[in-house]
Amino acid sequence: MELVPGIKLAVQAVLAEKYNHRIDSQDVLVNETKPEFKGDYTVVLFSYSKILKISPDALGQGIGEFLLNSNPDWFSEFNVIKGFLNLVMADNILIDFLHTQYNNASYGSQSVNGKRVMVEYSSPNTNKPLHLGHLRNNFLGWSVAAIYKTLGYDMIKTCIANDRGIHICKSMVAWKLFANGATPESTGLKGDHFVGDYYVLFGIELKKQVETLMTSGLAREKAEKEAPLMIAAQKMLVDWEAGVPEVIELWKKMNDWVYAGFDITYKRIGSDFDKIYYESQTYLLGKDLVEIGLAKKVFFKKEDGSVWIDLKPDGLDEKIVQRSDGTAVYMTQDIGLAERKYEEYHTDLSLYVVADEQNYHFKVLKLICQKLQLPSAAGLYHLSYGLVELPSGRMKTREGTVVDADDIIDEMTSIAAKHTEELGKVDDFTEKERKELYDTIGLGALKFFLLRVDPKKRMVFNPDESIDFHGFTGPFVQYAHARIKSILRKESMGEYSGSEITSLLPLEKELLISLEKYSSLLQQACTEMNPSLVANYVFSIAKIFNSFYSEHSIGRAESEYKKQLRLRICVMTARVIQSAMSLLGIKVPERM
RNA sequence: GGACCGGUAGCUCAGUUGGAUAGAGCAGCUGCCUUCUAAGCAGCAGGUCAUUGGUUCGAAUCCAAUCCGGUUCACCA
């Protein structure tokens, strides 16, 4: 039995038995006791005091005495201050907890529950390289999937490659006109960067053409439409849809370059997918649903032949689902893809990790699926996250302020290398071991930085200040782990049955109380789809451990049994750190 | 203009089903490496929780209004 639920049940029982007051144990308010008061957990009594018409003080005394008498193995003391009942947990229950769980490799995880969840994340455009925003998306999606998986869900990680459309044609046109047959191989560039350069070039050249046209008297809007480059891109899109062989061939060639580049980055950051959907293969999905929607009178047709849904009764506007020329729009594709996913995987839940700019889109998507009574509707959930911004605001391709993913990863690993070399603690490492360690630390810092913030909130990244390696960071947590491993290499586990030690020092107890919370913390992180809770938790574990470590000697503990107890605390702390960090996609080193 | 999101220390963020004197990290300042890794520990300093009013035993948290910032409302994706 976990501590907090146990306390809630105990309080529920007291209220029923002693005060004849029945409540749901879930409603008992149990907090961690503030450091300035004596105790571990605090029950807030104001609401019961009011209902039962007993003063908070008397009620606290009554409940406290009852709890101590009925659960002497759980509670050792209590005190009441105003309406707060502070409970001191018995050292023995924590010592027992340690003894039974310290070596449990699956501590915190749950057995398979038969539910299936799909999470779509990353979903890049195949015309430019990944940037910092994509990294937040990738880390988030991957981590949420890992958290679900450890709690027993069958996870399917997926990604939709936005591999077609006008934006793709732009880089194709630019390459055709300006590249003179250059390739990633001939230039030595990574494929996604190579193609991205042509996408940027298209923008530059287009701007020139537009300006020329405007000096000859055209309005900007018209000039943008009539610039030869734009006309060429539009034509290429039409040719692509018509399947013109040379266009298809070029499209395939350039996309393959991009995928080769993405593969390198994905491999480096540890992103992986069980299934990849390609927009080029799914963009026509949903067209048949337009007919079904019309038949069900969920959609209606306007005079020009365009098809719409009226969402005004739901507080929204009318939304188009098919153009007057009969072509599909983004929304319709997404409805089709939602159905396709459901047919293929029969998911209980289908998550979309997509930036909060698209909140409205997903609200509408879910509504339409519901109105069409599609089976995919119920589990459809938009896991919305905030953009990564610069101190000056959004990153803009045009202003060259986009923080490139490969660049930032390189920067992080080289800072890790510099720090490590300065400290000189791993001078005996081989070249390969060092490189691995720099990756572990650099990526650890980057992932932790992006995951420690509540996903729903936008966050600021300042390129002028490199991401920290001290304090509330990945390397801080990794360091605590490396320290523990260092101890465990030097000291050996010995005789200890779990009953030789009967009392704990404050830091030992604090650490055990925190370790005990891991399971419920994971449940919460899963329910809220929020890896930042895991990041905050594992940081606090590392912090308490570091205090414990500097306050108490483990190898030279006061007694052999105390040493054995502390070694077990070390083992368990290392396990929890390793486990929690792995859910964030972060490795922990044996030495650093 | 409508809808939605946000405003907490110099900076980056926790804390918001209402609970005790609002917490971390960074930056700044003091101490601590002849004993298990100082990427660390201990401490100091730093706040009108955007503003105003309301609800109540109690409000950063709930309600209303206002100010500021962002996103969105395309026959774009």
XYZ file of C-alpha atoms (C1' of nucleotides) in Angstrom:
669
model
C 0.000 0.000 0.000
C 1.344 3.359 -0.977
C 1.672 5.901 1.789
C -0.652 8.686 0.684
C -3.566 6.447 -0.345
C -3.011 4.557 2.905
C -3.266 7.724 4.965
C -6.422 8.724 3.123
C -8.019 5.363 3.834
C -7.016 5.559 7.478
C -8.563 9.011 7.821
C -11.684 7.843 6.048
C -11.923 4.993 8.544
C -11.499 7.283 11.565
C -14.148 9.665 10.354
C -16.577 6.817 9.811
C -15.853 4.897 13.013
C -15.317 7.682 15.477
C -17.380 10.531 14.041
C -19.928 8.652 11.980
C -19.057 10.796 8.994
C -18.778 9.030 5.639
C -16.627 10.372 2.844
C -14.719 9.119 -0.162
C -11.088 8.521 0.763
C -10.132 10.303 -2.459
C -11.483 13.518 -0.968
C -9.183 13.516 2.028
C -6.700 16.313 1.539
C -3.181 15.066 2.303
C -0.172 17.321 1.702
C 3.492 17.019 2.383
C 4.263 18.720 5.661
C 5.989 22.055 5.276
C 9.612 21.913 6.466
C 9.002 24.376 9.301
C 6.662 21.928 11.045
C 7.361 18.509 12.471
C 5.887 15.731 10.393
C 5.932 14.024 7.013
C 2.369 14.278 5.814
C -0.386 16.695 6.771
C -4.120 16.159 6.763
C -6.126 19.360 6.287
C -9.164 19.269 8.564
C -11.053 22.528 8.087
C -13.853 21.085 6.000
C -14.629 18.254 8.473
C -14.345 20.592 11.404
C -17.020 22.757 9.896
C -19.401 19.928 9.038
C -18.965 18.072 12.327
C -19.035 21.313 14.323
C -15.936 20.310 16.256
C -13.070 22.740 16.685
C -10.142 21.993 14.366
C -7.902 21.500 17.364
C -10.151 18.948 19.066
C -10.812 17.141 15.817
C -7.105 16.975 15.039
C -6.353 15.543 18.471
C -9.175 13.032 18.115
C -8.157 11.845 14.674
C -4.470 11.846 15.545
C -4.969 9.670 18.633
C -7.200 7.286 16.770
C -4.725 6.949 13.900
C -1.848 6.257 16.260
C -3.808 3.603 18.126
C -5.259 1.886 15.092
C -2.120 2.061 12.933
C 0.885 1.985 15.257
C 3.002 0.470 12.504
C 2.284 3.429 10.228
C 2.399 6.482 12.450
C 4.776 7.294 15.263
C 3.660 10.780 16.300
C 1.330 13.598 15.433
C 0.788 17.249 16.221
C -2.058 19.614 15.482
C -1.566 23.229 14.503
C -4.698 25.157 13.654
C -6.599 22.900 11.252
C -3.573 20.911 10.212
C -2.893 17.412 11.478
C 0.797 16.699 10.973
C 1.664 13.023 10.921
C 5.086 11.548 11.533
C 5.452 8.308 9.640
C 6.961 5.392 11.543
C 10.562 4.701 10.540
C 9.807 1.003 10.307
C 7.300 1.296 7.523
C 9.906 3.085 5.444
C 12.629 0.616 6.337
C 10.289 -2.201 5.288
C 9.502 -0.387 2.090
C 13.196 -0.071 1.319
C 13.878 -3.685 2.091
C 11.138 -5.051 -0.144
C 11.614 -2.640 -3.064
C 15.231 -1.553 -3.249
C 16.228 -4.225 -5.713
C 12.973 -4.322 -7.667
C 13.993 -3.730 -11.267
C 10.474 -2.829 -12.299
C 9.725 -0.527 -9.369
C 7.241 2.105 -10.526
C 5.996 0.233 -13.576
C 2.661 -1.561 -13.959
C 1.641 -4.782 -15.612
C 0.071 -4.852 -19.049
C -3.461 -3.484 -19.005
C -4.622 -4.374 -22.511
C -5.213 -0.796 -23.604
C -3.660 0.525 -26.754
C -2.526 4.083 -27.267
C -1.149 5.676 -30.393
C 0.952 8.783 -30.174
C 1.742 10.829 -33.242
C 4.675 13.167 -32.888
C 7.520 14.808 -34.786
C 5.692 14.987 -38.116
C 8.224 17.034 -40.077
C 8.011 18.736 -43.445
C 10.426 17.179 -45.892
C 11.741 20.457 -47.197
C 13.969 21.609 -44.358
C 15.938 20.325 -41.395
C 14.631 19.902 -37.864
C 14.879 22.813 -35.435
C 14.620 23.333 -31.687
C 10.806 23.322 -31.775
C 10.837 19.901 -33.432
C 13.112 18.699 -30.655
C 10.624 19.729 -27.982
C 7.947 17.914 -29.930
C 10.077 14.786 -30.383
C 11.212 14.584 -26.785
C 7.691 15.171 -25.533
C 6.057 12.592 -27.770
C 8.717 10.014 -27.107
C 8.590 10.591 -23.360
C 4.806 10.458 -23.094
C 4.917 7.180 -25.005
C 7.564 5.839 -22.614
C 5.512 6.839 -19.573
C 2.387 5.168 -20.918
C 4.355 2.077 -21.811
C 5.822 1.672 -18.348
C 2.318 1.884 -16.936
C 1.233 -1.084 -18.993
C -0.213 0.412 -22.164
C 0.474 -1.001 -25.589
C 2.064 1.942 -27.354
C 2.331 2.711 -31.025
C 4.582 5.595 -31.912
C 3.787 7.182 -35.206
C 4.698 10.102 -37.356
C 3.189 11.707 -40.420
C 5.709 12.855 -42.964
C 4.425 16.002 -44.660
C 6.088 15.038 -47.870
C 3.934 16.724 -50.503
C 2.412 20.063 -51.242
C 3.423 23.457 -52.467
C 6.214 23.857 -49.925
C 7.899 20.698 -51.168
C 7.573 21.881 -54.748
C 9.335 25.124 -53.869
C 12.563 23.391 -52.907
C 12.241 21.160 -55.971
C 11.909 24.141 -58.311
C 14.850 25.911 -56.729
C 17.047 22.826 -57.005
C 16.092 22.301 -60.627
C 16.884 25.894 -61.558
C 19.900 26.684 -59.446
C 21.683 23.521 -58.343
C 23.432 22.480 -61.565
C 22.995 18.903 -60.496
C 24.602 19.326 -57.075
C 23.821 16.609 -54.510
C 24.443 16.094 -50.802
C 27.304 13.803 -51.815
C 28.906 16.336 -54.144
C 28.659 19.125 -51.567
C 29.263 17.093 -48.442
C 26.097 18.426 -46.861
C 23.607 16.490 -44.760
C 20.614 15.761 -46.994
C 17.981 17.664 -45.008
C 20.211 20.722 -44.773
C 21.030 20.480 -48.450
C 17.367 20.489 -49.460
C 16.552 23.134 -46.866
C 19.092 25.440 -48.467
C 17.128 25.288 -51.719
C 13.899 26.024 -49.910
C 15.536 29.141 -48.484
C 16.986 29.996 -51.891
C 13.513 29.788 -53.395
C 12.350 32.400 -50.930
C 15.262 34.710 -51.707
C 14.883 34.453 -55.466
C 11.133 34.804 -55.266
C 11.515 37.988 -53.290
C 13.737 39.422 -56.014
C 11.223 38.563 -58.699
C 8.373 40.039 -56.698
C 10.283 43.281 -56.179
C 11.047 43.525 -59.875
C 7.403 43.010 -60.723
C 6.357 45.573 -58.151
C 8.662 48.240 -59.589
C 6.892 47.663 -62.890
C 3.650 48.561 -61.168
C 2.104 45.339 -59.835
C 0.543 45.145 -56.374
C 2.416 42.890 -53.978
C -0.297 40.301 -53.796
C -0.527 40.039 -57.543
C 3.233 40.075 -57.988
C 3.574 37.178 -55.579
C 1.115 35.138 -57.580
C 2.576 36.001 -60.954
C 6.273 35.649 -60.208
C 7.727 33.003 -62.539
C 9.064 30.971 -59.624
C 5.665 30.770 -57.983
C 4.065 29.784 -61.259
C 6.694 27.085 -61.669
C 6.005 25.770 -58.169
C 2.266 25.684 -58.767
C 2.787 23.881 -62.045
C 5.026 21.378 -60.336
C 2.309 20.659 -57.791
C -0.190 20.016 -60.571
C 2.325 17.808 -62.375
C 3.023 15.937 -59.152
C -0.658 15.231 -58.622
C -0.895 14.139 -62.261
C 2.017 11.789 -61.688
C 4.353 13.234 -64.325
C 7.275 10.785 -64.179
C 10.176 13.234 -64.105
C 8.526 15.281 -61.347
C 7.858 12.175 -59.312
C 11.421 11.079 -59.835
C 12.822 14.415 -58.644
C 10.420 14.417 -55.705
C 11.527 10.955 -54.660
C 15.187 11.796 -55.029
C 14.969 14.951 -52.930
C 12.784 13.394 -50.253
C 15.246 10.512 -49.959
C 18.013 13.004 -49.304
C 15.932 14.571 -46.568
C 15.051 11.219 -44.995
C 18.714 10.241 -44.967
C 19.427 13.454 -43.062
C 16.512 12.962 -40.676
C 17.613 9.399 -39.966
C 20.943 10.642 -38.670
C 19.287 13.177 -36.371
C 16.568 10.801 -35.158
C 19.144 8.158 -34.409
C 21.245 10.612 -32.491
C 18.376 11.852 -30.316
C 16.879 8.386 -29.933
C 13.562 9.061 -31.615
C 11.883 6.102 -33.214
C 8.554 5.211 -34.766
C 6.611 1.995 -35.117
C 4.710 3.275 -38.117
C 5.230 6.200 -40.451
C 2.388 7.639 -42.474
C 3.190 9.652 -45.570
C 0.949 12.514 -46.518
C 1.533 11.633 -50.171
C -0.292 8.375 -49.468
C -2.977 9.710 -47.158
C -3.912 13.101 -48.570
C -6.813 11.660 -50.503
C -8.239 9.904 -47.459
C -11.423 11.382 -46.184
C -12.907 12.171 -49.555
C -15.436 9.360 -49.192
C -16.304 10.714 -45.765
C -17.509 13.886 -47.428
C -20.194 11.853 -49.187
C -21.114 10.094 -45.963
C -21.302 13.413 -44.172
C -23.577 14.837 -46.819
C -25.824 11.790 -46.656
C -26.004 12.093 -42.866
C -26.748 15.785 -43.293
C -23.804 16.623 -41.077
C -22.282 18.521 -44.032
C -24.029 20.772 -46.530
C -23.167 21.901 -50.033
C -23.031 25.521 -51.131
C -24.078 26.731 -54.574
C -20.514 26.721 -55.870
C -20.193 23.041 -54.957
C -17.979 23.504 -51.884
C -18.888 21.389 -48.856
C -19.120 22.799 -45.323
C -20.056 21.979 -41.797
C -21.927 24.442 -39.634
C -20.407 24.541 -36.182
C -22.174 27.687 -35.041
C -24.363 25.730 -32.602
C -21.098 24.617 -30.961
C -19.890 28.179 -30.639
C -17.576 27.957 -33.655
C -17.928 28.980 -37.285
C -18.648 27.267 -40.535
C -15.744 25.149 -41.688
C -14.993 23.991 -45.214
C -14.357 20.274 -45.755
C -14.123 20.180 -49.542
C -13.204 22.888 -52.043
C -15.504 23.867 -54.890
C -13.124 22.162 -57.316
C -13.662 18.917 -55.426
C -10.185 18.735 -53.861
C -9.689 17.875 -50.246
C -8.521 20.271 -47.559
C -6.225 19.571 -44.623
C -9.128 18.997 -42.265
C -10.616 16.312 -44.459
C -7.307 14.508 -44.772
C -7.015 14.514 -41.030
C -10.447 13.014 -40.587
C -9.503 10.327 -43.070
C -6.190 9.651 -41.367
C -7.850 9.450 -37.945
C -10.133 6.758 -39.353
C -7.250 4.962 -41.041
C -5.317 4.849 -37.793
C -8.333 3.490 -35.965
C -9.004 0.814 -38.566
C -5.401 -0.318 -38.499
C -4.769 -0.288 -34.770
C -8.077 -0.068 -32.895
C -6.630 2.342 -30.384
C -8.328 3.304 -27.154
C -6.576 6.616 -27.275
C -4.973 8.479 -30.153
C -2.707 11.354 -29.178
C -1.472 14.106 -31.450
C 1.574 15.962 -30.226
C 1.070 19.206 -32.096
C 1.839 22.823 -31.168
C -0.874 24.946 -29.576
C -1.215 27.020 -32.735
C -3.465 24.233 -33.903
C -5.778 24.119 -30.902
C -8.677 25.328 -33.002
C -7.968 22.838 -35.753
C -8.045 19.893 -33.370
C -11.126 21.144 -31.590
C -12.889 21.191 -34.942
C -11.408 17.856 -36.010
C -12.709 16.119 -32.900
C -16.115 17.756 -33.240
C -16.510 16.694 -36.855
C -15.461 13.125 -36.077
C -18.032 13.064 -33.285
C -20.756 14.406 -35.510
C -19.940 11.843 -38.173
C -20.124 9.265 -35.367
C -16.778 7.843 -36.347
C -15.288 5.261 -33.987
C -12.030 7.228 -33.939
C -13.718 10.244 -32.364
C -13.813 9.149 -28.746
C -10.098 8.581 -28.271
C -8.873 11.516 -30.300
C -6.826 13.837 -28.106
C -4.704 16.819 -29.004
C -1.631 16.902 -26.797
C -1.025 20.576 -27.263
C 2.312 22.104 -26.366
C 3.733 25.603 -26.391
C 6.270 26.880 -28.863
C 9.926 27.345 -28.029
C 10.632 31.035 -28.428
C 13.638 33.295 -28.368
C 13.830 36.264 -25.997
C 12.876 38.340 -29.051
C 9.829 36.191 -29.827
C 9.182 33.456 -32.344
C 11.937 31.907 -34.412
C 11.679 33.029 -38.009
C 13.219 31.301 -40.987
C 13.293 34.542 -42.944
C 15.279 36.313 -40.261
C 17.612 33.380 -39.842
C 16.773 33.049 -36.159
C 15.813 29.386 -36.306
C 17.876 27.277 -33.922
C 18.895 24.241 -35.946
C 18.542 20.876 -34.214
C 21.854 19.438 -35.406
C 23.685 22.632 -34.458
C 22.327 22.749 -30.934
C 23.053 19.054 -30.394
C 26.641 19.572 -31.573
C 26.991 22.584 -29.329
C 25.698 20.693 -26.297
C 27.980 17.716 -26.825
C 31.020 19.912 -27.337
C 30.273 21.852 -24.154
C 29.950 18.507 -22.394
C 33.314 17.499 -23.800
C 34.943 20.734 -22.655
C 33.566 20.479 -19.102
C 34.516 16.836 -18.838
C 38.047 17.377 -20.064
C 38.550 20.270 -17.672
C 37.496 18.115 -14.746
C 39.727 15.274 -15.877
C 37.760 12.563 -14.139
C 37.613 10.182 -17.070
C 41.107 10.540 -18.492
C 41.371 6.754 -18.629
C 38.357 6.456 -20.961
C 38.872 5.246 -24.513
C 38.015 7.597 -27.368
C 34.782 5.696 -27.942
C 33.775 5.811 -24.281
C 34.407 9.526 -24.163
C 32.339 10.251 -27.218
C 29.517 8.223 -25.767
C 29.751 10.107 -22.483
C 29.710 13.505 -24.198
C 26.601 12.475 -26.088
C 24.984 11.225 -22.909
C 25.689 14.450 -21.041
C 25.092 16.896 -23.900
C 21.840 15.304 -24.973
C 20.881 14.828 -21.343
C 21.226 18.548 -20.747
C 19.241 19.381 -23.880
C 16.421 16.911 -23.295
C 16.093 17.843 -19.652
C 16.022 21.533 -20.556
C 13.143 21.003 -22.970
C 11.213 18.516 -20.848
C 11.444 20.149 -17.441
C 8.918 22.813 -18.438
C 5.180 22.143 -18.423
C 4.432 21.152 -22.043
C 1.357 23.340 -22.219
C 3.398 26.444 -21.615
C 5.546 28.129 -24.172
C 9.130 28.431 -23.160
C 12.047 30.700 -23.865
C 15.444 29.642 -25.125
C 18.206 32.211 -25.124
C 20.879 31.293 -27.691
C 23.301 33.749 -26.087
C 23.364 31.768 -22.861
C 24.224 28.156 -23.399
C 22.064 25.603 -21.634
C 23.282 25.062 -18.105
C 25.062 22.004 -16.739
C 24.593 22.973 -13.093
C 21.558 23.155 -10.849
C 18.163 22.074 -12.170
C 19.612 20.235 -15.161
C 20.122 16.812 -16.686
C 23.847 16.645 -15.840
C 23.079 17.392 -12.164
C 20.885 14.308 -12.017
C 23.355 12.253 -14.048
C 26.086 13.301 -11.654
C 24.162 12.068 -8.630
C 23.790 8.729 -10.414
C 27.487 8.531 -11.251
C 28.356 9.263 -7.620
C 26.167 6.432 -6.406
C 27.671 4.045 -8.924
C 31.095 5.038 -7.743
C 30.169 4.079 -4.186
C 28.618 0.826 -5.288
C 31.807 -0.120 -7.105
C 33.798 0.395 -3.912
C 31.505 -1.022 -1.260
C 29.941 -4.442 -1.220
C 26.489 -5.459 -0.122
C 26.566 -7.630 2.957
C 24.442 -9.290 5.589
C 21.315 -7.367 6.382
C 17.820 -8.706 6.942
C 15.983 -5.418 7.091
C 15.280 -5.485 10.800
C 18.638 -4.603 12.358
C 18.088 -0.895 11.939
C 14.970 0.595 13.530
C 15.447 4.310 13.222
C 16.295 6.714 10.445
C 18.086 10.018 10.312
C 16.158 12.939 8.801
C 17.840 12.828 5.393
C 17.516 9.037 5.167
C 13.851 9.352 5.892
C 13.331 12.240 3.517
C 14.941 10.297 0.710
C 12.840 7.190 1.397
C 9.633 9.190 1.554
C 10.474 10.692 -1.816
C 11.411 7.347 -3.346
C 8.117 5.956 -2.156
C 6.227 8.552 -4.185
C 7.593 7.369 -7.512
C 4.644 5.168 -8.488
C 1.983 7.744 -7.816
C 4.100 10.385 -9.498
C 4.218 8.268 -12.657
C 0.464 7.794 -12.554
C 0.013 11.526 -12.358
C 2.503 12.205 -15.162
C 0.589 9.719 -17.302
C -2.847 11.122 -16.524
C -1.665 14.630 -17.200
C 0.574 13.570 -20.115
C 3.243 15.668 -18.532
C 6.902 14.559 -18.471
C 7.920 17.758 -16.669
C 6.536 16.187 -13.496
C 9.053 13.376 -13.901
C 11.873 15.874 -14.502
C 10.981 17.862 -11.399
C 10.675 14.694 -9.365
C 13.978 13.161 -10.390
C 15.729 16.475 -9.757
C 14.378 16.574 -6.234
C 15.543 12.995 -5.648
C 19.023 13.876 -6.866
C 19.058 16.975 -4.707
C 18.084 15.107 -1.548
C 20.600 12.417 -2.363
C 23.388 14.974 -2.716
C 22.568 16.426 0.693
C 22.428 12.947 2.178
C 25.723 12.098 0.513
C 27.572 15.089 1.882
C 26.015 14.792 5.333
C 26.483 11.077 5.931
C 29.231 8.691 5.024
C 28.082 5.492 3.401
C 31.316 3.485 3.325
C 32.128 4.591 6.865
C 28.715 4.559 8.388
C 28.252 4.449 12.171
C 27.748 0.692 12.059
C 27.917 -2.138 9.556
C 24.131 -2.438 9.506
C 23.770 1.279 8.958
C 26.162 0.953 6.057
C 24.053 -1.848 4.610
C 20.911 0.239 4.982
C 22.553 3.179 3.245
C 23.905 1.004 0.466
C 20.374 -0.157 -0.174
C 19.162 3.419 -0.210
C 21.890 4.075 -2.781
C 20.854 1.130 -4.922
C 17.241 2.188 -4.897
C 18.030 5.845 -5.571
C 20.171 4.872 -8.545
C 17.399 2.659 -9.863
C 14.776 5.352 -9.577
C 17.048 7.958 -11.146
C 17.869 5.608 -13.989
C 14.227 4.705 -14.492
C 12.872 8.247 -14.354
C 15.581 9.572 -16.641
C 14.947 6.761 -19.116
C 11.330 7.897 -19.294
C 12.664 11.266 -20.396
C 14.845 9.532 -22.958
C 17.979 10.414 -21.013
C 20.811 7.985 -20.308
C 22.711 8.016 -17.032
C 26.459 7.347 -16.944
C 28.380 5.052 -14.593
C 31.087 7.677 -14.356
C 31.367 11.302 -15.348
C -13.960 42.202 -33.377
C -15.068 36.704 -31.488
C -12.651 32.434 -29.190
C -8.598 30.394 -26.531
C -3.889 30.721 -23.696
C -0.614 33.372 -20.603
C 1.439 37.629 -16.864
C 4.885 34.573 -9.921
C 12.434 37.048 -7.613
C 17.129 40.583 -12.316
C 16.593 35.850 -15.789
C 14.404 30.718 -16.640
C 10.662 28.072 -14.316
C 7.637 25.218 -9.961
C 3.385 25.993 -7.097
C -3.516 26.921 -9.478
C -9.619 20.156 -7.510
C -8.750 27.301 -2.358
C -4.907 25.727 3.002
C 0.303 27.097 7.368
C 5.460 32.391 6.730
C 4.742 31.730 -2.087
C 9.444 27.625 -3.780
C 13.714 25.895 -7.083
C 17.743 26.780 -10.531
C 20.787 30.550 -12.829
C 23.105 35.233 -12.032
C 25.228 38.036 -7.118
C 27.499 37.511 -2.119
C 29.801 34.010 2.427
C 31.785 29.566 3.778
C 33.221 24.035 2.654
C 37.742 19.474 -1.286
C 44.516 15.438 3.546
C 37.982 10.579 4.141
C 32.746 7.468 -0.683
C 33.281 12.120 -7.632
C 33.139 20.088 -5.551
C 29.008 18.946 -12.670
C 28.555 19.006 -5.340
C 27.092 20.826 -0.128
C 25.729 24.673 3.653
C 24.196 29.704 4.015
C 22.944 35.172 2.714
C 20.241 38.300 -0.320
C 16.366 38.816 -3.748
C 8.467 39.095 -4.232
C 2.734 44.774 -4.483
C 2.072 36.496 -7.339
C 0.000 42.449 -13.807
C -4.002 45.995 -11.537
C -8.696 46.792 -8.994
C -12.912 44.921 -6.733
C -15.599 40.527 -4.981
C -16.601 35.407 -2.783
C -14.741 33.194 2.822
C -12.372 31.010 8.512
C -8.543 31.220 4.551
C -7.069 33.489 -2.454
C -1.006 33.260 -6.487
C -5.157 29.581 -7.035
C -12.277 30.834 -7.689
C -15.548 35.154 -9.902
C -15.885 40.115 -12.375
C -13.660 44.233 -14.646
C -9.238 46.504 -16.511
C -4.082 46.627 -18.536
C -0.199 43.985 -21.172
C 1.623 39.796 -24.330
C 0.576 35.574 -27.523
C -2.234 32.201 -30.696
C -6.339 31.462 -33.720
C -10.907 32.516 -36.538
C -8.370 31.044 -45.040
C -11.636 27.246 -50.938
C -3.056 27.525 -46.561
C -0.893 23.273 -44.329
